[in-house]
Short mmCIF file of C-alpha atoms in Angstrom, two decimals:
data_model
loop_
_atom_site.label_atom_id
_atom_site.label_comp_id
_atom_site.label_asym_id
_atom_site.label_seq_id
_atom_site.Cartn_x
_atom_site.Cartn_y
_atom_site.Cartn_z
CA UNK A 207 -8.84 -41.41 -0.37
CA UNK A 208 -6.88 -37.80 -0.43
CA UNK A 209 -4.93 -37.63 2.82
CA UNK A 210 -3.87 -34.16 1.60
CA UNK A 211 -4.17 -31.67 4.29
CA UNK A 212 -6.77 -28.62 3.69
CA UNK A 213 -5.83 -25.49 2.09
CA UNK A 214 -7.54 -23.00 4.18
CA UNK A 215 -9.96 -22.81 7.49
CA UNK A 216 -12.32 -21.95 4.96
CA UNK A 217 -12.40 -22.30 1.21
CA UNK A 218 -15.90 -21.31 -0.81
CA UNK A 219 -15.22 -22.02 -4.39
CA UNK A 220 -17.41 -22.20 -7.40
CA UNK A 221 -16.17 -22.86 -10.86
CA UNK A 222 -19.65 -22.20 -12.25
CA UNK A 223 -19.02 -18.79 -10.04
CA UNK A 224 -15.73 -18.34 -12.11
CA UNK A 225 -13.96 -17.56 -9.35
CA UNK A 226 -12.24 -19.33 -6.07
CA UNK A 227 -12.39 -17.56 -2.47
CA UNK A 228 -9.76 -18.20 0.39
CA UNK A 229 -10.12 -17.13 4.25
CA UNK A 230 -6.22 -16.73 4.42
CA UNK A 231 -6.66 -15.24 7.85
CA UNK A 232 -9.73 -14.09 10.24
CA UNK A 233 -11.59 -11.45 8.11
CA UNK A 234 -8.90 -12.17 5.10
CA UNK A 235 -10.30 -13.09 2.08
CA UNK A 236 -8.18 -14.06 -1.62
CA UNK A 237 -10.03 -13.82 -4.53
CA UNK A 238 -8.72 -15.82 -7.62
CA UNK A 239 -9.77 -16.54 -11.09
CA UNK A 240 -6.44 -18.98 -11.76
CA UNK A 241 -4.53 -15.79 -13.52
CA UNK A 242 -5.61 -12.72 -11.51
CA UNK A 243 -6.28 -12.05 -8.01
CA UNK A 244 -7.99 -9.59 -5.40
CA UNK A 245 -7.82 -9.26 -1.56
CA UNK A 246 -10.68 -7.97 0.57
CA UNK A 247 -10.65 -7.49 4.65
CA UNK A 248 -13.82 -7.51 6.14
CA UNK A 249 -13.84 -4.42 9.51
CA UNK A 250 -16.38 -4.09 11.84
CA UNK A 251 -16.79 -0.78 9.55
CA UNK A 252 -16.99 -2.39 6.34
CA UNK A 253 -14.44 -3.51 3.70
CA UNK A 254 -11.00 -2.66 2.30
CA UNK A 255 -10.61 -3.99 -1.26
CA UNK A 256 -7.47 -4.24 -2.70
CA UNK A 257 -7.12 -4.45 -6.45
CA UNK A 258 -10.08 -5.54 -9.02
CA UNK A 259 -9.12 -7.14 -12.27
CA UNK A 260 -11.02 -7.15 -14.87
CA UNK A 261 -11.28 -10.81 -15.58
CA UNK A 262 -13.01 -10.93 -11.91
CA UNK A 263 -15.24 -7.58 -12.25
CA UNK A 264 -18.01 -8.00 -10.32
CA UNK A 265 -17.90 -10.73 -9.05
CA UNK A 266 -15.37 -9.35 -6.25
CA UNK A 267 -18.91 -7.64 -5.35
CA UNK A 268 -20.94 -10.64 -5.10
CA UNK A 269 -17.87 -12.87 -3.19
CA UNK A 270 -17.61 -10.02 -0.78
CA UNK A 271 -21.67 -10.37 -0.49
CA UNK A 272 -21.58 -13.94 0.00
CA UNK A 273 -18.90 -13.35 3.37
CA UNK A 274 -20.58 -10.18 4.79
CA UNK A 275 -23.11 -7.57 3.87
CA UNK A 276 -21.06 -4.33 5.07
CA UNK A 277 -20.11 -2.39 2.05
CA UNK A 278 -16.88 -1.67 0.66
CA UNK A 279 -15.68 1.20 2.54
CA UNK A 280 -11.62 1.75 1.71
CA UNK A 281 -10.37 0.84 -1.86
CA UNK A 282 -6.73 -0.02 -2.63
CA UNK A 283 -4.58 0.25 -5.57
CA UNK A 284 -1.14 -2.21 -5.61
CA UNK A 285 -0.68 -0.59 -8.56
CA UNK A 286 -1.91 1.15 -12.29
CA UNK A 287 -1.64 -1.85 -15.02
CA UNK A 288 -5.05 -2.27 -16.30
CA UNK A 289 -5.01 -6.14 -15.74
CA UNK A 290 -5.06 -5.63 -12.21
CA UNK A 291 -7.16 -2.70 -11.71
CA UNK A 292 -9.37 -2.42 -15.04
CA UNK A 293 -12.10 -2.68 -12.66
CA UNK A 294 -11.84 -0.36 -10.17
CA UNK A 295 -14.87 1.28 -11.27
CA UNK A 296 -17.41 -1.47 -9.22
CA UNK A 297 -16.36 0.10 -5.94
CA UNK A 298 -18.64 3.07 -4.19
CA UNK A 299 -17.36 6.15 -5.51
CA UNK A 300 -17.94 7.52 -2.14
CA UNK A 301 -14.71 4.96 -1.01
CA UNK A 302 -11.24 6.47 -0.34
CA UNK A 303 -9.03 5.36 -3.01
CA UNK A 304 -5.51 4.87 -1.54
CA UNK A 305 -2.70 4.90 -4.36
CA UNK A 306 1.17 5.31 -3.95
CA UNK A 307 2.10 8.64 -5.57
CA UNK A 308 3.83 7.29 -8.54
CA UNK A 309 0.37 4.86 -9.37
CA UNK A 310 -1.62 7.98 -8.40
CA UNK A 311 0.09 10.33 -10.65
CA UNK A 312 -0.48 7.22 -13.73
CA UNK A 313 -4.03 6.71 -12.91
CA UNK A 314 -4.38 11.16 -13.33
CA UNK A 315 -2.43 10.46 -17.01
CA UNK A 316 -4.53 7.83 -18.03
CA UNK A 317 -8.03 9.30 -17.26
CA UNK A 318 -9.52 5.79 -17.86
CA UNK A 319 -13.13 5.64 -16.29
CA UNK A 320 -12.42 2.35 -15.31
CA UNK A 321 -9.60 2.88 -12.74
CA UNK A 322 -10.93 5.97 -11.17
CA UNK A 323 -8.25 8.62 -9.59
CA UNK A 324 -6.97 7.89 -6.62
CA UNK A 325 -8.36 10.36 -3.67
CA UNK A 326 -5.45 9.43 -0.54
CA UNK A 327 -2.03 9.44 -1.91
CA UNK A 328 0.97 8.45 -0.52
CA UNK A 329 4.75 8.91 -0.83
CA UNK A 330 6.32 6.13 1.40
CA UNK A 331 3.78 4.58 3.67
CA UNK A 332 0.47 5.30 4.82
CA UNK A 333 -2.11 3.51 7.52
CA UNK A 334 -5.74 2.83 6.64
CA UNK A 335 -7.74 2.76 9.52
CA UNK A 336 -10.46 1.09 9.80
CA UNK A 337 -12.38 0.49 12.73
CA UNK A 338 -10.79 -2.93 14.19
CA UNK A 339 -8.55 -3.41 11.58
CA UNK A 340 -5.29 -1.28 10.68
CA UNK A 341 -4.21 -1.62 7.27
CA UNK A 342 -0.19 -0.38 6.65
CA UNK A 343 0.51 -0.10 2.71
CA UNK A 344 4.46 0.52 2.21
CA UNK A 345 6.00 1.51 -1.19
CA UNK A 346 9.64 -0.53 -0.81
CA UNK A 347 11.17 1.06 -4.10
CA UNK A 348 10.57 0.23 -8.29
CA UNK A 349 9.90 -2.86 -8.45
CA UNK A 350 7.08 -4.52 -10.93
CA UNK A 351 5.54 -1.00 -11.62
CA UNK A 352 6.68 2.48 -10.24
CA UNK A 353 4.41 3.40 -7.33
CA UNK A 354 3.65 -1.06 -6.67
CA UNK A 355 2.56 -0.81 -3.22
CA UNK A 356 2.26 -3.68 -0.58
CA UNK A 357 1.22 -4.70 2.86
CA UNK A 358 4.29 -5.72 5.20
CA UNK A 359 3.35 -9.16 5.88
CA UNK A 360 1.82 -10.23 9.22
CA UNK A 361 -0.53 -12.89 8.55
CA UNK A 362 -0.95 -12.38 4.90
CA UNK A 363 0.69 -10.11 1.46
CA UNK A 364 -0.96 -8.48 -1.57
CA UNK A 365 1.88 -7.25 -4.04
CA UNK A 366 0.15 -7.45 -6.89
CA UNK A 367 2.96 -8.56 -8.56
CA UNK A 368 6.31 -7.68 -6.53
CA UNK A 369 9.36 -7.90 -8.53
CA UNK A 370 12.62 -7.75 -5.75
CA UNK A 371 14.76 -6.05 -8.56
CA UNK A 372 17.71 -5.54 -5.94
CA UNK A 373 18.26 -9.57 -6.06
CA UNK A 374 20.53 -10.89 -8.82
CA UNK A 375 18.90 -14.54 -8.52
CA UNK A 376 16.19 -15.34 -9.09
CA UNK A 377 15.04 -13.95 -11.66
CA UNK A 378 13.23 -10.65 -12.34
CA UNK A 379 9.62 -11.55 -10.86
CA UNK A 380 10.15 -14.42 -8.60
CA UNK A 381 10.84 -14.48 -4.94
CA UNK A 382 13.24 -16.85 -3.17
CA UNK A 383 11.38 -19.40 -1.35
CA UNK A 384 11.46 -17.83 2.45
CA UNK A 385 12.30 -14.34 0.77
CA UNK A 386 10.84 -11.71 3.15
CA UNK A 387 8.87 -9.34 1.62
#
């Protein structure tokens, strides 16, 4: 018999999906393939979607259909590498894509088809509002990419990948275990 305590409030998995789905928080929803992840919150407006790697493509879309059937309505960049954000391209066009300048300016360079330019850049911080849900995406400084943006935590984080350069230990790429970020 496991005695191990449960992971989440509410876990929907599927291997056969190829995917595994959190509710980290009310209306907070992790998306993981075991190497790559995305981040959706669900508004009483729609959805905010944060990243979309290739390796999960769509089916970010049909996880976010199995939790609600509101439509993705705000799209977020953490950042431009392609392994993260190859797959941009699944979300309405009609979304607001919210990049960091440096990630915006990338994206431009790159002209891939598959992470589409963002449309609300910002330099040092910006709020997404979104009905009942405010969403506050902060650019602390270089750290994994130039323009790597985050949410301050509250309840939960999506860095992408955050890299606290400014530390000597650990090293490059891990956080301290209580390490604010």
């Amino acid at each position: 018999m496991n005695s191990a305590p449960a992971q989440s409030a509410c876990r929907l998995s599927s291997s056969a999906a190829g995917y595994v789905m959190d509710e980290i928080a009310d209306g907070i929803f992790w998306l993981g393939d075991g190497s790559y992840q995305n981040m959706f919150v669900v508004t009483d407006e729609g959805v905010i979607a944060i990243d979309a790697p290739p390796t999960l493509g769509n089916n970010i879309l049909r996880a976010i259909d199995r939790v609600t059937k509101k439509p993705v309505t705000h799209v977020v960049y953490s950042h431009h590498h392609s392994d993260h954000v190859g797959a941009m391209s699944i979300y309405p066009e009609r979304a607001p894509r919210y990049a960091q300048r440096a990630t915006a300016q990338r994206l431009e360079l790159l002209a891939d088809p598959h992470r589409p330019p963002a449309t609300e850049i910002f330099d040092d911080a910006i709020t997404i509002d979104a009905g009942d849900h405010t969403l506050r995406l902060e650019y602390p400084g270089p750290n994994h990419s130039e323009g790597n943006s985050f949410r301050p935590p509250r309840l939960a984080v999506s860095a992408g990948r955050l890299h606290p350069w400014k530390a000597l230990t650990p090293p490059p790429g891990r956080l301290r275990s209580g390490q604010p970020v």
